[in-house]
XYZ file of C-alpha atoms in Angstrom:
455
model
C 55.889 9.923 17.188
C 52.087 9.910 17.634
C 50.041 12.903 16.609
C 48.726 13.314 20.166
C 52.152 14.230 21.565
C 52.032 15.350 25.221
C 51.157 19.035 25.056
C 52.382 19.614 28.622
C 55.967 19.413 27.314
C 55.338 21.984 24.566
C 55.415 25.734 25.111
C 52.124 27.366 24.035
C 52.519 29.610 21.021
C 49.926 31.480 18.989
C 52.385 31.504 16.080
C 52.092 27.711 16.018
C 48.403 28.108 15.213
C 48.873 30.400 12.202
C 49.001 27.646 9.503
C 45.561 26.434 10.635
C 44.239 29.982 10.587
C 45.590 30.523 7.062
C 44.031 27.258 5.857
C 40.629 28.078 7.359
C 40.735 31.706 6.191
C 41.469 30.706 2.600
C 39.029 27.818 2.386
C 36.157 28.980 4.559
C 36.611 32.693 3.897
C 36.768 32.328 0.136
C 33.814 29.955 0.193
C 31.639 32.314 2.218
C 32.571 35.274 0.019
C 31.804 33.415 -3.202
C 28.535 31.951 -1.866
C 27.329 35.365 -0.706
C 28.402 36.810 -4.064
C 26.050 34.397 -5.807
C 28.691 32.037 -7.191
C 27.218 28.556 -7.531
C 28.920 26.015 -5.224
C 31.153 28.789 -3.902
C 32.675 26.622 -1.184
C 34.105 24.300 -3.812
C 35.666 26.853 -6.145
C 38.809 26.785 -3.993
C 39.895 23.173 -3.554
C 40.396 21.998 0.027
C 43.795 20.394 -0.682
C 45.002 23.614 -2.323
C 43.998 25.675 0.739
C 45.638 23.068 2.985
C 48.790 23.154 0.849
C 49.012 26.910 1.430
C 48.745 26.215 5.162
C 51.589 23.702 4.861
C 53.719 26.249 2.989
C 53.080 28.829 5.707
C 54.114 26.295 8.360
C 57.406 25.663 6.557
C 58.021 29.415 6.214
C 57.303 30.579 9.769
C 58.424 27.648 11.932
C 62.049 27.887 13.032
C 63.123 24.237 13.022
C 65.666 22.834 10.609
C 64.144 22.210 7.160
C 64.712 18.457 7.384
C 63.088 18.392 10.831
C 60.031 20.195 9.463
C 59.765 17.652 6.653
C 60.034 14.826 9.185
C 57.240 16.335 11.306
C 55.009 16.917 8.292
C 55.453 13.370 7.001
C 54.918 11.933 10.494
C 51.543 13.680 10.588
C 50.600 12.553 7.085
C 51.497 8.962 7.978
C 49.704 8.875 11.328
C 47.780 5.624 11.804
C 44.403 7.340 12.161
C 44.975 9.363 8.991
C 45.919 6.213 7.074
C 42.858 4.361 8.369
C 40.564 7.128 7.158
C 42.289 7.278 3.768
C 41.877 3.537 3.179
C 38.230 3.779 4.216
C 37.791 6.588 1.674
C 39.265 4.435 -1.095
C 37.170 1.368 -0.291
C 34.018 3.429 0.197
C 34.579 5.143 -3.145
C 35.137 1.817 -4.888
C 31.969 0.348 -3.346
C 29.897 3.369 -4.393
C 31.132 3.446 -7.989
C 31.040 -0.321 -8.579
C 27.608 -0.545 -6.928
C 26.283 2.168 -9.208
C 27.866 0.671 -12.343
C 26.378 -2.756 -11.554
C 22.883 -1.244 -11.323
C 22.633 -1.541 -7.562
C 21.854 2.115 -6.945
C 19.076 2.199 -9.523
C 17.598 -1.056 -8.228
C 17.653 0.172 -4.636
C 16.063 3.504 -5.602
C 13.249 1.705 -7.387
C 12.829 -0.659 -4.432
C 12.472 2.334 -2.125
C 10.078 4.113 -4.479
C 7.918 0.999 -4.633
C 7.604 0.253 -0.920
C 8.220 3.515 0.960
C 5.318 6.025 0.906
C 6.516 9.441 -0.293
C 5.447 11.304 2.894
C 7.759 9.092 4.982
C 10.817 9.042 2.712
C 12.797 11.767 4.497
C 12.280 10.237 7.943
C 12.892 6.776 6.528
C 16.199 7.833 4.990
C 17.315 9.295 8.331
C 16.548 6.013 10.097
C 18.214 3.929 7.369
C 21.332 6.125 7.433
C 21.464 5.902 11.231
C 21.130 2.125 11.088
C 23.794 1.704 8.405
C 26.332 4.027 10.042
C 25.800 2.406 13.442
C 26.375 -0.963 11.810
C 29.479 -0.175 9.757
C 30.923 2.516 12.044
C 31.648 5.155 9.416
C 29.615 8.167 8.357
C 31.645 8.485 5.138
C 30.898 4.905 4.109
C 27.210 5.427 4.890
C 26.986 8.599 2.829
C 28.803 6.999 -0.079
C 26.477 3.991 -0.062
C 23.200 5.811 0.604
C 23.797 9.275 -0.893
C 23.161 8.443 -4.567
C 20.104 6.400 -3.604
C 18.680 9.242 -1.502
C 19.214 11.764 -4.292
C 17.456 9.456 -6.763
C 14.528 9.026 -4.383
C 14.248 12.783 -3.861
C 14.296 13.541 -7.571
C 11.713 10.886 -8.400
C 9.325 11.646 -5.537
C 9.350 15.442 -5.548
C 10.938 15.726 -2.105
C 13.115 18.702 -1.181
C 16.651 17.665 -2.135
C 18.347 19.811 0.563
C 16.096 18.229 3.208
C 16.870 14.719 2.004
C 20.617 15.418 2.037
C 20.329 16.833 5.571
C 18.407 13.744 6.700
C 21.064 11.393 5.314
C 23.889 13.425 6.842
C 22.147 13.542 10.226
C 21.574 9.791 10.246
C 25.172 9.153 9.195
C 26.504 11.268 12.075
C 24.169 9.456 14.517
C 25.955 6.187 13.837
C 29.398 7.782 13.632
C 28.848 9.030 17.170
C 27.355 5.834 18.614
C 28.742 2.839 16.750
C 31.035 0.645 18.806
C 33.234 0.096 15.737
C 33.453 3.790 14.842
C 36.936 5.347 14.904
C 35.609 8.260 16.941
C 34.127 5.992 19.587
C 37.276 3.903 19.787
C 39.472 7.016 20.021
C 37.333 8.689 22.685
C 37.114 5.628 24.928
C 40.797 4.746 24.552
C 42.062 8.256 25.310
C 39.770 8.547 28.343
C 40.479 4.963 29.463
C 36.831 3.949 29.866
C 34.694 1.005 28.804
C 33.045 1.174 25.393
C 29.690 -0.036 26.755
C 29.570 2.695 29.421
C 30.255 5.434 26.906
C 27.620 4.004 24.562
C 24.925 3.955 27.245
C 25.534 7.529 28.388
C 25.743 8.680 24.776
C 22.426 6.989 23.973
C 20.603 9.049 26.612
C 21.693 12.159 24.694
C 21.465 10.988 21.082
C 18.154 9.106 21.329
C 15.901 12.069 22.238
C 17.649 14.187 19.584
C 17.017 11.515 16.939
C 13.379 11.030 17.942
C 12.683 14.763 17.653
C 14.472 14.802 14.294
C 12.256 11.991 12.994
C 9.153 13.861 14.148
C 10.300 17.021 12.351
C 11.046 15.050 9.190
C 7.600 13.427 9.317
C 5.997 16.865 9.628
C 8.082 18.808 7.113
C 9.510 16.045 4.924
C 6.639 15.805 2.492
C 6.908 16.073 -1.298
C 6.653 19.572 -2.771
C 4.038 18.235 -5.165
C 1.621 15.322 -5.069
C 3.320 12.384 -6.735
C 1.959 8.935 -7.473
C 4.816 6.655 -6.564
C 3.505 3.561 -8.294
C 5.483 0.393 -8.846
C 8.974 0.590 -10.307
C 10.859 -2.261 -11.899
C 13.873 -3.433 -9.947
C 16.109 -6.466 -9.726
C 16.319 -7.484 -6.080
C 19.577 -9.350 -6.669
C 21.300 -6.051 -7.479
C 20.337 -4.673 -4.064
C 21.979 -7.605 -2.249
C 25.438 -5.960 -1.860
C 23.934 -3.218 0.298
C 22.029 -5.724 2.449
C 25.099 -7.953 2.635
C 27.307 -5.075 3.768
C 24.771 -4.200 6.441
C 24.595 -7.810 7.652
C 28.384 -8.116 7.875
C 28.542 -4.885 9.852
C 25.864 -6.081 12.265
C 27.895 -9.249 12.782
C 30.746 -7.012 13.916
C 33.198 -7.488 11.051
C 35.972 -4.964 10.524
C 34.880 -1.999 8.371
C 37.665 -2.749 5.852
C 36.407 -6.315 5.432
C 32.818 -5.092 5.140
C 33.569 -2.582 2.389
C 35.935 -4.957 0.563
C 33.259 -7.676 0.505
C 30.754 -5.112 -0.762
C 33.050 -4.226 -3.660
C 33.654 -7.880 -4.602
C 29.968 -8.844 -4.409
C 28.928 -5.809 -6.472
C 31.552 -6.745 -9.024
C 30.379 -10.358 -9.274
C 26.768 -9.247 -9.788
C 27.812 -6.622 -12.342
C 29.810 -9.163 -14.334
C 26.985 -11.734 -14.175
C 24.422 -9.261 -15.515
C 26.870 -7.943 -18.158
C 26.973 -4.481 -16.609
C 30.728 -4.612 -17.155
C 33.488 -7.114 -17.932
C 36.218 -8.252 -15.569
C 38.451 -5.557 -17.010
C 35.612 -3.077 -16.649
C 35.252 -4.102 -13.002
C 38.897 -3.212 -12.401
C 38.392 0.145 -14.113
C 35.325 0.932 -11.976
C 37.304 0.182 -8.810
C 39.964 2.632 -9.938
C 37.282 5.199 -10.792
C 36.036 4.784 -7.240
C 39.520 5.393 -5.899
C 39.980 8.546 -7.978
C 36.555 9.875 -6.935
C 37.981 10.174 -3.420
C 41.228 11.895 -4.336
C 40.229 15.325 -2.940
C 39.216 13.878 0.429
C 42.275 11.637 0.439
C 44.680 14.523 -0.193
C 42.897 16.828 2.253
C 43.171 14.232 5.031
C 46.881 13.693 4.383
C 47.699 17.407 4.303
C 45.621 18.325 7.358
C 47.222 15.419 9.230
C 50.640 16.846 8.408
C 49.612 20.377 9.416
C 48.059 19.079 12.651
C 51.286 17.407 13.700
C 53.413 20.452 12.885
C 51.016 22.807 14.657
C 50.972 20.532 17.702
C 54.784 20.401 17.813
C 55.029 24.188 17.522
C 52.647 24.866 20.429
C 49.507 25.830 18.502
C 47.283 23.252 20.180
C 48.942 23.941 23.541
C 48.048 27.631 23.089
C 44.370 26.748 22.620
C 44.509 24.498 25.677
C 46.157 27.178 27.825
C 43.359 29.629 27.002
C 40.628 27.102 27.737
C 42.145 26.064 31.084
C 41.916 29.679 32.310
C 38.104 29.563 32.251
C 37.801 26.252 34.113
C 36.725 26.588 37.768
C 34.733 23.398 38.379
C 33.065 20.339 36.867
C 30.617 22.151 34.590
C 33.189 24.583 33.234
C 35.622 21.673 32.813
C 33.064 19.836 30.675
C 32.421 23.036 28.725
C 36.173 23.482 28.281
C 36.547 19.983 26.845
C 33.603 20.660 24.523
C 35.164 23.931 23.367
C 38.562 22.318 22.849
C 37.332 19.453 20.688
C 35.008 21.752 18.722
C 37.789 24.219 17.855
C 40.192 21.481 16.834
C 37.617 19.796 14.605
C 36.733 23.126 12.985
C 40.436 23.588 12.317
C 41.270 20.188 10.828
C 37.859 18.800 9.746
C 38.604 15.275 10.923
C 36.731 14.174 14.027
C 38.853 11.111 14.723
C 42.139 13.007 14.537
C 40.594 15.819 16.611
C 39.774 13.365 19.397
C 43.257 11.895 19.230
C 44.785 15.378 19.572
C 42.444 16.516 22.378
C 42.172 13.185 24.185
C 45.107 13.333 26.590
C 44.533 16.908 27.778
C 40.806 16.186 28.145
C 41.601 13.212 30.370
C 43.900 15.381 32.493
C 41.215 18.061 32.798
C 38.676 15.412 33.832
C 40.932 13.971 36.524
C 41.930 17.401 37.842
C 38.372 18.756 38.136
C 36.536 15.556 39.083
C 34.712 14.957 35.797
C 33.631 11.373 35.195
C 35.893 10.199 32.366
C 32.966 8.354 30.793
C 31.338 11.758 30.399
C 34.467 13.316 28.897
C 34.549 10.482 26.340
C 30.961 11.273 25.372
C 31.658 15.009 25.156
C 34.655 14.427 22.890
C 32.728 12.135 20.571
C 29.495 14.127 20.450
C 30.962 17.567 19.761
C 33.476 16.263 17.236
C 30.634 14.584 15.333
C 28.357 17.629 15.585
C 30.875 19.938 13.955
C 32.090 17.290 11.513
C 28.495 17.086 10.298
C 28.251 20.877 9.904
C 31.523 21.861 8.229
C 31.270 22.750 4.521
C 34.817 21.436 4.052
C 34.276 18.214 6.013
C 34.517 14.926 4.141
C 30.878 14.084 4.799
C 29.495 17.323 3.374
C 31.937 17.367 0.457
C 30.983 13.859 -0.646
C 27.248 14.354 -0.168
C 27.077 17.626 -2.103
C 29.374 16.137 -4.718
C 26.734 13.494 -5.434
C 24.206 16.295 -6.047
C 26.395 17.611 -8.911
C 25.841 21.279 -8.075
C 22.062 21.036 -7.656
C 22.284 22.028 -3.985
C 24.596 24.404 -2.100
C 25.913 24.106 1.448
C 23.877 27.106 2.621
C 20.668 25.374 1.487
C 21.467 22.251 3.535
C 22.839 23.972 6.668
C 19.507 25.219 8.151
C 18.022 21.726 7.748
C 20.670 19.854 9.767
C 18.203 19.386 12.607
C 19.807 16.326 14.159
C 23.183 17.984 14.646
C 21.488 21.016 16.211
C 19.292 18.978 18.542
C 22.219 16.765 19.537
C 24.095 19.909 20.502
C 21.146 21.176 22.544
C 20.822 17.941 24.520
C 24.589 17.748 25.049
C 24.653 21.306 26.411
C 21.714 20.486 28.681
C 23.628 17.455 29.925
C 26.724 19.520 30.657
C 24.996 22.324 32.561
C 22.068 20.452 34.139
C 23.203 18.622 37.245
C 19.852 16.832 37.438
C 20.087 15.440 33.899
C 23.676 14.194 34.187
C 23.192 12.806 37.707
C 20.088 10.901 36.626
C 21.918 9.392 33.637
C 24.910 8.279 35.710
C 22.711 6.841 38.469
C 20.668 4.995 35.848
C 23.873 3.546 34.434
C 25.041 2.342 37.849
C 21.596 0.976 38.659
C 21.576 -1.131 35.495
C 25.071 -2.342 36.263
C 23.908 -3.595 39.682
C 20.967 -5.419 38.093
C 23.307 -7.551 35.983
C 23.693 -10.947 37.708
C 27.225 -12.013 38.537
C 28.604 -14.928 36.538
C-alpha cells in the first residue's frame, strides 16, 4: 500500500497526529532548550533516530489497531519506494564522500579552488557550484556530501566565515534539488499533479532565478574574508579532482543518480589505489566507512517513513488537511493552503520527497476544485518542501553539513545566513498572492509554447 493512501477515505483524527508531535517535541524542543542553555551542538545531543523511535513507540501505544496490523503499517512505511531510494542515495553519497577524501580528492580540489578562485568571490562561487552540481545530479544530499568538505577546507584556509560558507553551499544545494529534472522532489511533484516536467521547470525558474541572483549579490557583498589573506598557489594533483568532474559530466548527460554516484565511487577508488592512498582491501573498508557515516540519516529516514504511514492511516494527515480546507475560499487561498500543507508535513517528517508524495493527491484535488493551474500546484509543492527541508535543524542536509564541521559551527549560527531559502520563500509568496506576477509567468509560458515550430 503506497504511503500516499487516499486521505478522503480516512476519518480525520488529531490523535493520529500525536506521534509526529511527540517526535518533533523531543527532537526540536530538546535541541532548542540545549542550544539556548549554551550546550555546544545542542540539536545533536538527542539523536534523531532515538526521538523518532519514541514517536514510533507512542504510535504503537495509542493507536487501536491489532498489534500485527500496526507492525504491518509501520514496515510498509519503512519500505516505501521513495524511502528506499533516499536511503540508497545516502549510502552511495557517503561512500563517494569518504572514498574521495581518502584518495586525496578533497584536498586536491580545495587546493585547486584556493589557487584559482579569488578569496572575495569564494562564497558566491561555492553557491553557484553547489547549484550547478545539485541541478546536474538531482540531489541536495549528494551535492552537500561531495562539496561540503571542500567548502569547509576553503573557508578555513581563506579566512572566510564558516557559517556563511555552509549557508551558501546549502542554499545552492536546495536550488538544484528544487529545479533539477532528475530530482526526486521534481519527479514526485509533477507526477502527483499530472503535469509536464518542462512546464513545471519553466514556471519554477521564474521564481528561483531572481532569488538566486539576489543571493549571489549578497554573497559578493558580505562574503569576504574576515582577514586579508594571500591565497597564493597551492600544490594539487589535477587527476585526483577528476572524480568530481566526472560525476558532474555524467549528471549533465542525464544518467541516473545511482549510476552517477556509483561511478564516482569506483573512479575515486581506482585513483586512490593507483596513487597508493589505500589498497584494494582499504578501498573496500573506505566504502563501508562511507556507509556507516550515513547510519543516522538512514535510520531517521526509515523510522520517519514508518511513522508517516501509520499517522496517515490513523487520520493525522487527514486532520491537517481538514483544517486547511476550511480556510480555502478561492484560487489564492487554495495556493496558500497547498503551501501550508506541504510545509507542515515537511516540518513533521523532514523528508521533502515523502512530504510531496503524502500531500500530492489532496493538493491535486484542491487545485481542480478551486481552479488552480496544476503546474502551479506542482511548483508550490516542490518549492515549499525544499525551503523547509533546507531550514530544518534535523533535516538530512543540515545534519550532514554541520557534521562535516565537527562541532565548529552550530545550527543557530547558520540559520540567519540561509538567504536563498528566505528569498525563495519571498518570491513564492509574491507569486501566490500577486495576480499580475503569476498571470505574466503563465502567459509567458504559453507564448513560448506557441513560438515552438510544429514538427
